[in-house]
Amino acid sequence: TNSGAVILESTLKYNGYSLETCGWTMSGGGISIVSGASLAIEHTLISDNYAHHSGALWSNGLNSMLVVNCTFTNNLTLFEGGSSIVIHPQQNTTGDLLLLNSIVWDLAQQQIDFNGNDLTFQALHCDIKDGIENIEVDPNELVTFGCINDNPLFVDDVNGIYSLQSESPCIDMGNPTSPLDPDGTVADIGAYYYDQCQNFLDENWDVLEVVSMVSCILGNQEALCQCYDVNQDGFTDVLDVILVVSWILE
């Protein structure tokens, strides 16, 4: 039985997809990769899949892997002691093997199994259930930085809503050199960013907000600058300040 995506000697590129409840398979409930294929996925959810081996992702002969801002969760691996994600690259591959700004919070006993053939697997700024200790790998083949081991606090994982709550530890914890989230803040970890601007237009504005807006316009506070675009014309400028001042004086 095939999985969510079976790639043979080719490249899989996903951006903004969901691979959910793809059905039962022997290996790779969400994605299965063989024969020297390459994997490049961004902002993709792989969830609620199940397989005998590796409920989320299985690869044999992987050429390269670039997984950025993805969420692997609630995937079931039926084999006792199996791993949710299994990565077996080609011995002579020259491509990157990178997991970046991603959540791996699955049901398997082992989250990731990497058999690298003396190659290097990088897990950077990720939230991994039970920590990097839950990656089965030769220590000489693993590079990690900025990873956390905290419940990502999904909005409603029981009903398959895997966006982040406002208290999520994944907010602003992505690689600080990654592109900013659409709200202008540091990249979050996971497939879905938390919009920190969503409540701005409902706030009780005061003079401190005006000071922050001016600071933003002058370039001293860029993180939430986009949130101060209260007239929603695509720019944060003096017109927004005038509008907020008029609200305060009402």
PDB file of C-alpha atoms in Angstrom:
ATOM      1  CA  THR A   1       0.000   0.000   0.000  1.00  0.00           C
ATOM      2  CA  ASN A   2       1.383   3.391  -0.954  1.00  0.00           C
ATOM      3  CA  SER A   3       1.721   6.325   1.404  1.00  0.00           C
ATOM      4  CA  GLY A   4       0.792   9.990   1.096  1.00  0.00           C
ATOM      5  CA  ALA A   5       3.525  10.595  -1.475  1.00  0.00           C
ATOM      6  CA  VAL A   6       5.826   7.965  -3.008  1.00  0.00           C
ATOM      7  CA  ILE A   7       8.690   9.469  -4.977  1.00  0.00           C
ATOM      8  CA  LEU A   8      10.950   7.366  -7.203  1.00  0.00           C
ATOM      9  CA  GLU A   9      14.211   8.915  -8.462  1.00  0.00           C
ATOM     10  CA  SER A  10      12.789  12.421  -8.505  1.00  0.00           C
ATOM     11  CA  THR A  11      12.303  15.505  -6.357  1.00  0.00           C
ATOM     12  CA  LEU A  12       9.342  16.212  -4.097  1.00  0.00           C
ATOM     13  CA  LYS A  13       8.681  19.884  -3.396  1.00  0.00           C
ATOM     14  CA  TYR A  14       5.796  20.915  -1.157  1.00  0.00           C
ATOM     15  CA  ASN A  15       5.025  24.368   0.204  1.00  0.00           C
ATOM     16  CA  GLY A  16       1.888  24.977   2.215  1.00  0.00           C
ATOM     17  CA  TYR A  17       0.425  21.488   1.963  1.00  0.00           C
ATOM     18  CA  SER A  18      -1.219  19.107   4.416  1.00  0.00           C
ATOM     19  CA  LEU A  19      -0.638  15.363   4.282  1.00  0.00           C
ATOM     20  CA  GLU A  20      -3.262  14.073   6.701  1.00  0.00           C
ATOM     21  CA  THR A  21      -4.910  10.683   7.187  1.00  0.00           C
ATOM     22  CA  CYS A  22      -3.358   9.201   4.059  1.00  0.00           C
ATOM     23  CA  GLY A  23      -4.180   5.634   5.084  1.00  0.00           C
ATOM     24  CA  TRP A  24      -2.218   2.599   6.224  1.00  0.00           C
ATOM     25  CA  THR A  25       1.062   1.593   4.624  1.00  0.00           C
ATOM     26  CA  MET A  26       4.058  -0.538   5.531  1.00  0.00           C
ATOM     27  CA  SER A  27       6.537   2.375   5.609  1.00  0.00           C
ATOM     28  CA  GLY A  28       6.045   6.120   5.536  1.00  0.00           C
ATOM     29  CA  GLY A  29       2.440   6.896   6.416  1.00  0.00           C
ATOM     30  CA  GLY A  30       2.759  10.477   5.182  1.00  0.00           C
ATOM     31  CA  ILE A  31       5.743  10.422   2.813  1.00  0.00           C
ATOM     32  CA  SER A  32       7.799   7.529   1.457  1.00  0.00           C
ATOM     33  CA  ILE A  33      10.964   8.185  -0.539  1.00  0.00           C
ATOM     34  CA  VAL A  34      13.211   5.692  -2.320  1.00  0.00           C
ATOM     35  CA  SER A  35      15.868   5.410  -5.011  1.00  0.00           C
ATOM     36  CA  GLY A  36      17.891   8.575  -4.638  1.00  0.00           C
ATOM     37  CA  ALA A  37      15.038  11.068  -4.505  1.00  0.00           C
ATOM     38  CA  SER A  38      15.278  14.540  -2.986  1.00  0.00           C
ATOM     39  CA  LEU A  39      12.840  16.051  -0.524  1.00  0.00           C
ATOM     40  CA  ALA A  40      12.162  19.786  -0.149  1.00  0.00           C
ATOM     41  CA  ILE A  41       9.082  20.751   1.866  1.00  0.00           C
ATOM     42  CA  GLU A  42       8.147  23.989   3.619  1.00  0.00           C
ATOM     43  CA  HIS A  43       5.166  25.034   5.735  1.00  0.00           C
ATOM     44  CA  THR A  44       3.682  21.562   5.412  1.00  0.00           C
ATOM     45  CA  LEU A  45       1.671  19.562   7.939  1.00  0.00           C
ATOM     46  CA  ILE A  46       2.194  15.789   8.103  1.00  0.00           C
ATOM     47  CA  SER A  47      -0.294  14.442  10.628  1.00  0.00           C
ATOM     48  CA  ASP A  48      -2.671  11.649  11.592  1.00  0.00           C
ATOM     49  CA  ASN A  49      -1.066   9.040   9.329  1.00  0.00           C
ATOM     50  CA  TYR A  50      -0.115   5.532  10.371  1.00  0.00           C
ATOM     51  CA  ALA A  51       2.199   2.792   9.156  1.00  0.00           C
ATOM     52  CA  HIS A  52       3.894  -0.354  10.367  1.00  0.00           C
ATOM     53  CA  HIS A  53       7.252   1.431  10.151  1.00  0.00           C
ATOM     54  CA  SER A  54       7.662   5.244  10.338  1.00  0.00           C
ATOM     55  CA  GLY A  55       4.198   6.741  10.584  1.00  0.00           C
ATOM     56  CA  ALA A  56       5.294  10.135   9.225  1.00  0.00           C
ATOM     57  CA  LEU A  57       8.209   9.796   6.793  1.00  0.00           C
ATOM     58  CA  TRP A  58      10.355   6.943   5.517  1.00  0.00           C
ATOM     59  CA  SER A  59      13.301   7.200   3.145  1.00  0.00           C
ATOM     60  CA  ASN A  60      15.764   4.738   1.700  1.00  0.00           C
ATOM     61  CA  GLY A  61      18.493   6.145  -0.510  1.00  0.00           C
ATOM     62  CA  LEU A  62      17.580   9.793   0.079  1.00  0.00           C
ATOM     63  CA  ASN A  63      19.752  12.187  -1.948  1.00  0.00           C
ATOM     64  CA  SER A  64      18.986  15.403  -0.075  1.00  0.00           C
ATOM     65  CA  MET A  65      16.465  16.722   2.436  1.00  0.00           C
ATOM     66  CA  LEU A  66      15.374  20.272   3.208  1.00  0.00           C
ATOM     67  CA  VAL A  67      12.453  20.362   5.640  1.00  0.00           C
ATOM     68  CA  VAL A  68      11.628  23.896   6.779  1.00  0.00           C
ATOM     69  CA  ASN A  69       8.767  25.045   9.017  1.00  0.00           C
ATOM     70  CA  CYS A  70       6.929  21.745   8.960  1.00  0.00           C
ATOM     71  CA  THR A  71       4.872  19.985  11.612  1.00  0.00           C
ATOM     72  CA  PHE A  72       4.957  16.223  12.130  1.00  0.00           C
ATOM     73  CA  THR A  73       2.381  15.196  14.704  1.00  0.00           C
ATOM     74  CA  ASN A  74      -0.106  12.521  15.702  1.00  0.00           C
ATOM     75  CA  ASN A  75       1.391  10.043  13.223  1.00  0.00           C
ATOM     76  CA  LEU A  76       1.231   6.482  14.501  1.00  0.00           C
ATOM     77  CA  THR A  77       3.991   3.900  14.084  1.00  0.00           C
ATOM     78  CA  LEU A  78       2.598   0.457  14.814  1.00  0.00           C
ATOM     79  CA  PHE A  79       5.937  -1.369  15.132  1.00  0.00           C
ATOM     80  CA  GLU A  80       6.994  -1.290  18.783  1.00  0.00           C
ATOM     81  CA  GLY A  81      10.205   0.686  19.117  1.00  0.00           C
ATOM     82  CA  GLY A  82       9.857   2.125  15.611  1.00  0.00           C
ATOM     83  CA  SER A  83      10.582   5.721  14.662  1.00  0.00           C
ATOM     84  CA  SER A  84       8.161   8.262  13.248  1.00  0.00           C
ATOM     85  CA  ILE A  85      10.752   9.617  10.791  1.00  0.00           C
ATOM     86  CA  VAL A  86      13.344   7.309   9.225  1.00  0.00           C
ATOM     87  CA  ILE A  87      16.120   8.892   7.142  1.00  0.00           C
ATOM     88  CA  HIS A  88      18.572   6.659   5.274  1.00  0.00           C
ATOM     89  CA  PRO A  89      20.508   8.787   2.758  1.00  0.00           C
ATOM     90  CA  GLN A  90      22.613   7.576  -0.142  1.00  0.00           C
ATOM     91  CA  GLN A  91      26.192   6.936   0.855  1.00  0.00           C
ATOM     92  CA  ASN A  92      27.605   9.291  -1.772  1.00  0.00           C
ATOM     93  CA  THR A  93      25.069  12.100  -1.480  1.00  0.00           C
ATOM     94  CA  THR A  94      26.387  15.667  -1.505  1.00  0.00           C
ATOM     95  CA  GLY A  95      23.057  17.323  -0.679  1.00  0.00           C
ATOM     96  CA  ASP A  96      22.015  18.860   2.629  1.00  0.00           C
ATOM     97  CA  LEU A  97      20.128  16.808   5.195  1.00  0.00           C
ATOM     98  CA  LEU A  98      18.416  19.554   7.187  1.00  0.00           C
ATOM     99  CA  LEU A  99      15.419  19.829   9.515  1.00  0.00           C
ATOM    100  CA  LEU A 100      14.828  23.520  10.320  1.00  0.00           C
ATOM    101  CA  ASN A 101      12.177  25.407  12.322  1.00  0.00           C
ATOM    102  CA  SER A 102      10.038  22.278  12.517  1.00  0.00           C
ATOM    103  CA  ILE A 103       7.923  20.452  15.100  1.00  0.00           C
ATOM    104  CA  VAL A 104       8.303  16.691  15.528  1.00  0.00           C
ATOM    105  CA  TRP A 105       5.721  15.678  18.117  1.00  0.00           C
ATOM    106  CA  ASP A 106       4.548  12.216  17.171  1.00  0.00           C
ATOM    107  CA  LEU A 107       3.170   9.084  18.798  1.00  0.00           C
ATOM    108  CA  ALA A 108       6.176   6.837  18.122  1.00  0.00           C
ATOM    109  CA  GLN A 109       8.562   5.756  20.853  1.00  0.00           C
ATOM    110  CA  GLN A 110      11.449   7.170  18.788  1.00  0.00           C
ATOM    111  CA  GLN A 111      10.913  10.439  16.934  1.00  0.00           C
ATOM    112  CA  ILE A 112      13.748  10.276  14.365  1.00  0.00           C
ATOM    113  CA  ASP A 113      16.039   7.492  13.143  1.00  0.00           C
ATOM    114  CA  PHE A 114      19.025   8.620  11.049  1.00  0.00           C
ATOM    115  CA  ASN A 115      21.438   6.132   9.521  1.00  0.00           C
ATOM    116  CA  GLY A 116      23.837   8.476   7.856  1.00  0.00           C
ATOM    117  CA  ASN A 117      26.638   6.437   6.306  1.00  0.00           C
ATOM    118  CA  ASP A 118      29.085   8.955   7.812  1.00  0.00           C
ATOM    119  CA  LEU A 119      26.982  11.895   6.585  1.00  0.00           C
ATOM    120  CA  THR A 120      25.647  14.696   8.813  1.00  0.00           C
ATOM    121  CA  PHE A 121      22.060  15.349   9.828  1.00  0.00           C
ATOM    122  CA  GLN A 122      21.243  18.883  11.025  1.00  0.00           C
ATOM    123  CA  ALA A 123      18.309  19.620  13.330  1.00  0.00           C
ATOM    124  CA  LEU A 124      18.230  23.377  13.913  1.00  0.00           C
ATOM    125  CA  HIS A 125      15.698  25.411  15.906  1.00  0.00           C
ATOM    126  CA  CYS A 126      13.214  22.537  16.144  1.00  0.00           C
ATOM    127  CA  ASP A 127      10.771  21.369  18.806  1.00  0.00           C
ATOM    128  CA  ILE A 128      11.375  17.619  19.190  1.00  0.00           C
ATOM    129  CA  LYS A 129       9.376  15.501  21.597  1.00  0.00           C
ATOM    130  CA  ASP A 130      11.660  14.181  24.354  1.00  0.00           C
ATOM    131  CA  GLY A 131      14.511  16.253  22.956  1.00  0.00           C
ATOM    132  CA  ILE A 132      17.459  15.522  20.725  1.00  0.00           C
ATOM    133  CA  GLU A 133      18.065  12.428  22.832  1.00  0.00           C
ATOM    134  CA  ASN A 134      15.081  10.957  20.971  1.00  0.00           C
ATOM    135  CA  ILE A 135      17.011  11.031  17.683  1.00  0.00           C
ATOM    136  CA  GLU A 136      18.546   7.620  16.962  1.00  0.00           C
ATOM    137  CA  VAL A 137      21.849   8.605  15.365  1.00  0.00           C
ATOM    138  CA  ASP A 138      25.583   8.270  15.653  1.00  0.00           C
ATOM    139  CA  PRO A 139      26.586  11.362  17.710  1.00  0.00           C
ATOM    140  CA  ASN A 140      29.290  12.113  15.139  1.00  0.00           C
ATOM    141  CA  GLU A 141      26.608  12.435  12.451  1.00  0.00           C
ATOM    142  CA  LEU A 142      24.363  14.904  14.302  1.00  0.00           C
ATOM    143  CA  VAL A 143      24.489  18.712  14.433  1.00  0.00           C
ATOM    144  CA  THR A 144      21.867  20.480  16.549  1.00  0.00           C
ATOM    145  CA  PHE A 145      21.365  24.063  17.656  1.00  0.00           C
ATOM    146  CA  GLY A 146      18.490  25.985  19.185  1.00  0.00           C
ATOM    147  CA  CYS A 147      16.242  22.949  19.633  1.00  0.00           C
ATOM    148  CA  ILE A 148      13.649  22.767  22.392  1.00  0.00           C
ATOM    149  CA  ASN A 149      11.604  20.003  24.007  1.00  0.00           C
ATOM    150  CA  ASP A 150       8.364  21.688  25.037  1.00  0.00           C
ATOM    151  CA  ASN A 151       4.754  20.862  24.285  1.00  0.00           C
ATOM    152  CA  PRO A 152       4.012  23.047  21.235  1.00  0.00           C
ATOM    153  CA  LEU A 153       0.507  23.800  22.564  1.00  0.00           C
ATOM    154  CA  PHE A 154      -1.561  23.243  19.458  1.00  0.00           C
ATOM    155  CA  VAL A 155      -4.952  24.916  19.419  1.00  0.00           C
ATOM    156  CA  ASP A 156      -6.856  21.611  19.385  1.00  0.00           C
ATOM    157  CA  ASP A 157      -4.810  18.546  18.551  1.00  0.00           C
ATOM    158  CA  VAL A 158      -7.736  16.241  19.393  1.00  0.00           C
ATOM    159  CA  ASN A 159      -9.676  17.702  16.478  1.00  0.00           C
ATOM    160  CA  GLY A 160      -6.690  18.166  14.190  1.00  0.00           C
ATOM    161  CA  ILE A 161      -6.157  21.921  14.578  1.00  0.00           C
ATOM    162  CA  TYR A 162      -2.368  22.214  14.695  1.00  0.00           C
ATOM    163  CA  SER A 163      -1.939  25.983  14.683  1.00  0.00           C
ATOM    164  CA  LEU A 164      -0.292  27.479  17.773  1.00  0.00           C
ATOM    165  CA  GLN A 165      -1.874  28.923  20.885  1.00  0.00           C
ATOM    166  CA  SER A 166      -0.697  32.356  22.028  1.00  0.00           C
ATOM    167  CA  GLU A 167       1.290  30.723  24.870  1.00  0.00           C
ATOM    168  CA  SER A 168       3.133  28.302  22.583  1.00  0.00           C
ATOM    169  CA  PRO A 169       6.892  28.020  23.232  1.00  0.00           C
ATOM    170  CA  CYS A 170       7.383  27.746  19.456  1.00  0.00           C
ATOM    171  CA  ILE A 171       6.534  31.417  18.848  1.00  0.00           C
ATOM    172  CA  ASP A 172       9.575  33.475  17.767  1.00  0.00           C
ATOM    173  CA  MET A 173      11.866  30.477  18.410  1.00  0.00           C
ATOM    174  CA  GLY A 174      12.815  29.726  14.809  1.00  0.00           C
ATOM    175  CA  ASN A 175      16.170  30.571  13.285  1.00  0.00           C
ATOM    176  CA  PRO A 176      16.541  34.366  13.707  1.00  0.00           C
ATOM    177  CA  THR A 177      18.139  34.554  10.258  1.00  0.00           C
ATOM    178  CA  SER A 178      15.123  32.897   8.598  1.00  0.00           C
ATOM    179  CA  PRO A 179      12.655  35.126   6.726  1.00  0.00           C
ATOM    180  CA  LEU A 180      10.333  36.905   9.115  1.00  0.00           C
ATOM    181  CA  ASP A 181       6.802  35.639   9.603  1.00  0.00           C
ATOM    182  CA  PRO A 182       4.080  37.559   7.719  1.00  0.00           C
ATOM    183  CA  ASP A 183       3.357  39.571  10.896  1.00  0.00           C
ATOM    184  CA  GLY A 184       6.921  40.912  10.805  1.00  0.00           C
ATOM    185  CA  THR A 185       8.187  38.892  13.797  1.00  0.00           C
ATOM    186  CA  VAL A 186      10.934  36.284  14.099  1.00  0.00           C
ATOM    187  CA  ALA A 187      10.043  32.974  12.454  1.00  0.00           C
ATOM    188  CA  ASP A 188       7.999  30.576  14.572  1.00  0.00           C
ATOM    189  CA  ILE A 189       8.658  26.847  14.745  1.00  0.00           C
ATOM    190  CA  GLY A 190       6.142  24.701  12.878  1.00  0.00           C
ATOM    191  CA  ALA A 191       3.975  24.756   9.767  1.00  0.00           C
ATOM    192  CA  TYR A 192       1.675  27.535  10.982  1.00  0.00           C
ATOM    193  CA  TYR A 193       2.899  30.798  12.464  1.00  0.00           C
ATOM    194  CA  TYR A 194       1.032  32.559  15.241  1.00  0.00           C
ATOM    195  CA  ASP A 195      -0.159  35.972  14.034  1.00  0.00           C
ATOM    196  CA  GLN A 196       0.891  38.399  16.753  1.00  0.00           C
ATOM    197  CA  CYS A 197      -0.949  41.217  15.003  1.00  0.00           C
ATOM    198  CA  GLN A 198      -4.358  39.578  15.188  1.00  0.00           C
ATOM    199  CA  ASN A 199      -5.487  41.445  18.318  1.00  0.00           C
ATOM    200  CA  PHE A 200      -3.867  44.806  17.636  1.00  0.00           C
ATOM    201  CA  LEU A 201      -6.892  46.477  16.040  1.00  0.00           C
ATOM    202  CA  ASP A 202      -9.029  45.568  19.039  1.00  0.00           C
ATOM    203  CA  GLU A 203      -6.745  47.097  21.666  1.00  0.00           C
ATOM    204  CA  ASN A 204      -7.452  50.155  23.774  1.00  0.00           C
ATOM    205  CA  TRP A 205      -4.922  52.521  22.287  1.00  0.00           C
ATOM    206  CA  ASP A 206      -2.989  54.949  24.478  1.00  0.00           C
ATOM    207  CA  VAL A 207      -0.041  57.309  24.251  1.00  0.00           C
ATOM    208  CA  LEU A 208       2.439  54.465  24.828  1.00  0.00           C
ATOM    209  CA  GLU A 209       1.217  52.837  21.633  1.00  0.00           C
ATOM    210  CA  VAL A 210       1.802  56.107  19.796  1.00  0.00           C
ATOM    211  CA  VAL A 211       5.373  56.180  21.119  1.00  0.00           C
ATOM    212  CA  SER A 212       5.882  52.602  19.926  1.00  0.00           C
ATOM    213  CA  MET A 213       4.463  53.469  16.517  1.00  0.00           C
ATOM    214  CA  VAL A 214       6.821  56.424  16.144  1.00  0.00           C
ATOM    215  CA  SER A 215       9.735  54.243  17.226  1.00  0.00           C
ATOM    216  CA  CYS A 216       8.705  51.710  14.615  1.00  0.00           C
ATOM    217  CA  ILE A 217       8.542  54.349  11.894  1.00  0.00           C
ATOM    218  CA  LEU A 218      11.990  55.609  12.857  1.00  0.00           C
ATOM    219  CA  GLY A 219      13.337  52.070  12.509  1.00  0.00           C
ATOM    220  CA  ASN A 220      13.994  51.359  16.167  1.00  0.00           C
ATOM    221  CA  GLN A 221      11.335  48.684  16.670  1.00  0.00           C
ATOM    222  CA  GLU A 222      10.846  46.684  13.512  1.00  0.00           C
ATOM    223  CA  ALA A 223       9.585  43.363  14.920  1.00  0.00           C
ATOM    224  CA  LEU A 224       5.920  44.318  15.173  1.00  0.00           C
ATOM    225  CA  CYS A 225       6.014  47.273  12.790  1.00  0.00           C
ATOM    226  CA  GLN A 226       3.521  45.682  10.437  1.00  0.00           C
ATOM    227  CA  CYS A 227       1.026  45.411  13.297  1.00  0.00           C
ATOM    228  CA  TYR A 228       0.826  49.192  13.509  1.00  0.00           C
ATOM    229  CA  ASP A 229      -0.525  49.493   9.974  1.00  0.00           C
ATOM    230  CA  VAL A 230      -3.908  50.357  11.476  1.00  0.00           C
ATOM    231  CA  ASN A 231      -5.374  51.847   8.292  1.00  0.00           C
ATOM    232  CA  GLN A 232      -4.236  48.705   6.460  1.00  0.00           C
ATOM    233  CA  ASP A 233      -2.752  50.474   3.474  1.00  0.00           C
ATOM    234  CA  GLY A 234       0.394  48.332   3.503  1.00  0.00           C
ATOM    235  CA  PHE A 235       2.584  50.915   5.242  1.00  0.00           C
ATOM    236  CA  THR A 236       3.227  51.996   8.820  1.00  0.00           C
ATOM    237  CA  ASP A 237       3.595  55.766   8.632  1.00  0.00           C
ATOM    238  CA  VAL A 238       2.380  59.087  10.000  1.00  0.00           C
ATOM    239  CA  LEU A 239      -1.140  58.426   8.679  1.00  0.00           C
ATOM    240  CA  ASP A 240      -1.438  55.534  11.103  1.00  0.00           C
ATOM    241  CA  VAL A 241      -0.217  57.730  13.962  1.00  0.00           C
ATOM    242  CA  ILE A 242      -2.807  60.394  13.115  1.00  0.00           C
ATOM    243  CA  LEU A 243      -5.560  57.769  13.057  1.00  0.00           C
ATOM    244  CA  VAL A 244      -4.590  56.332  16.454  1.00  0.00           C
ATOM    245  CA  VAL A 245      -4.333  59.811  17.999  1.00  0.00           C
ATOM    246  CA  SER A 246      -7.842  60.570  16.727  1.00  0.00           C
ATOM    247  CA  TRP A 247      -9.082  57.369  18.407  1.00  0.00           C
ATOM    248  CA  ILE A 248      -7.455  58.358  21.707  1.00  0.00           C
ATOM    249  CA  LEU A 249      -9.019  61.830  21.588  1.00  0.00           C
ATOM    250  CA  GLU A 250     -12.507  60.532  20.871  1.00  0.00           C
TER     251      GLU A 250
END
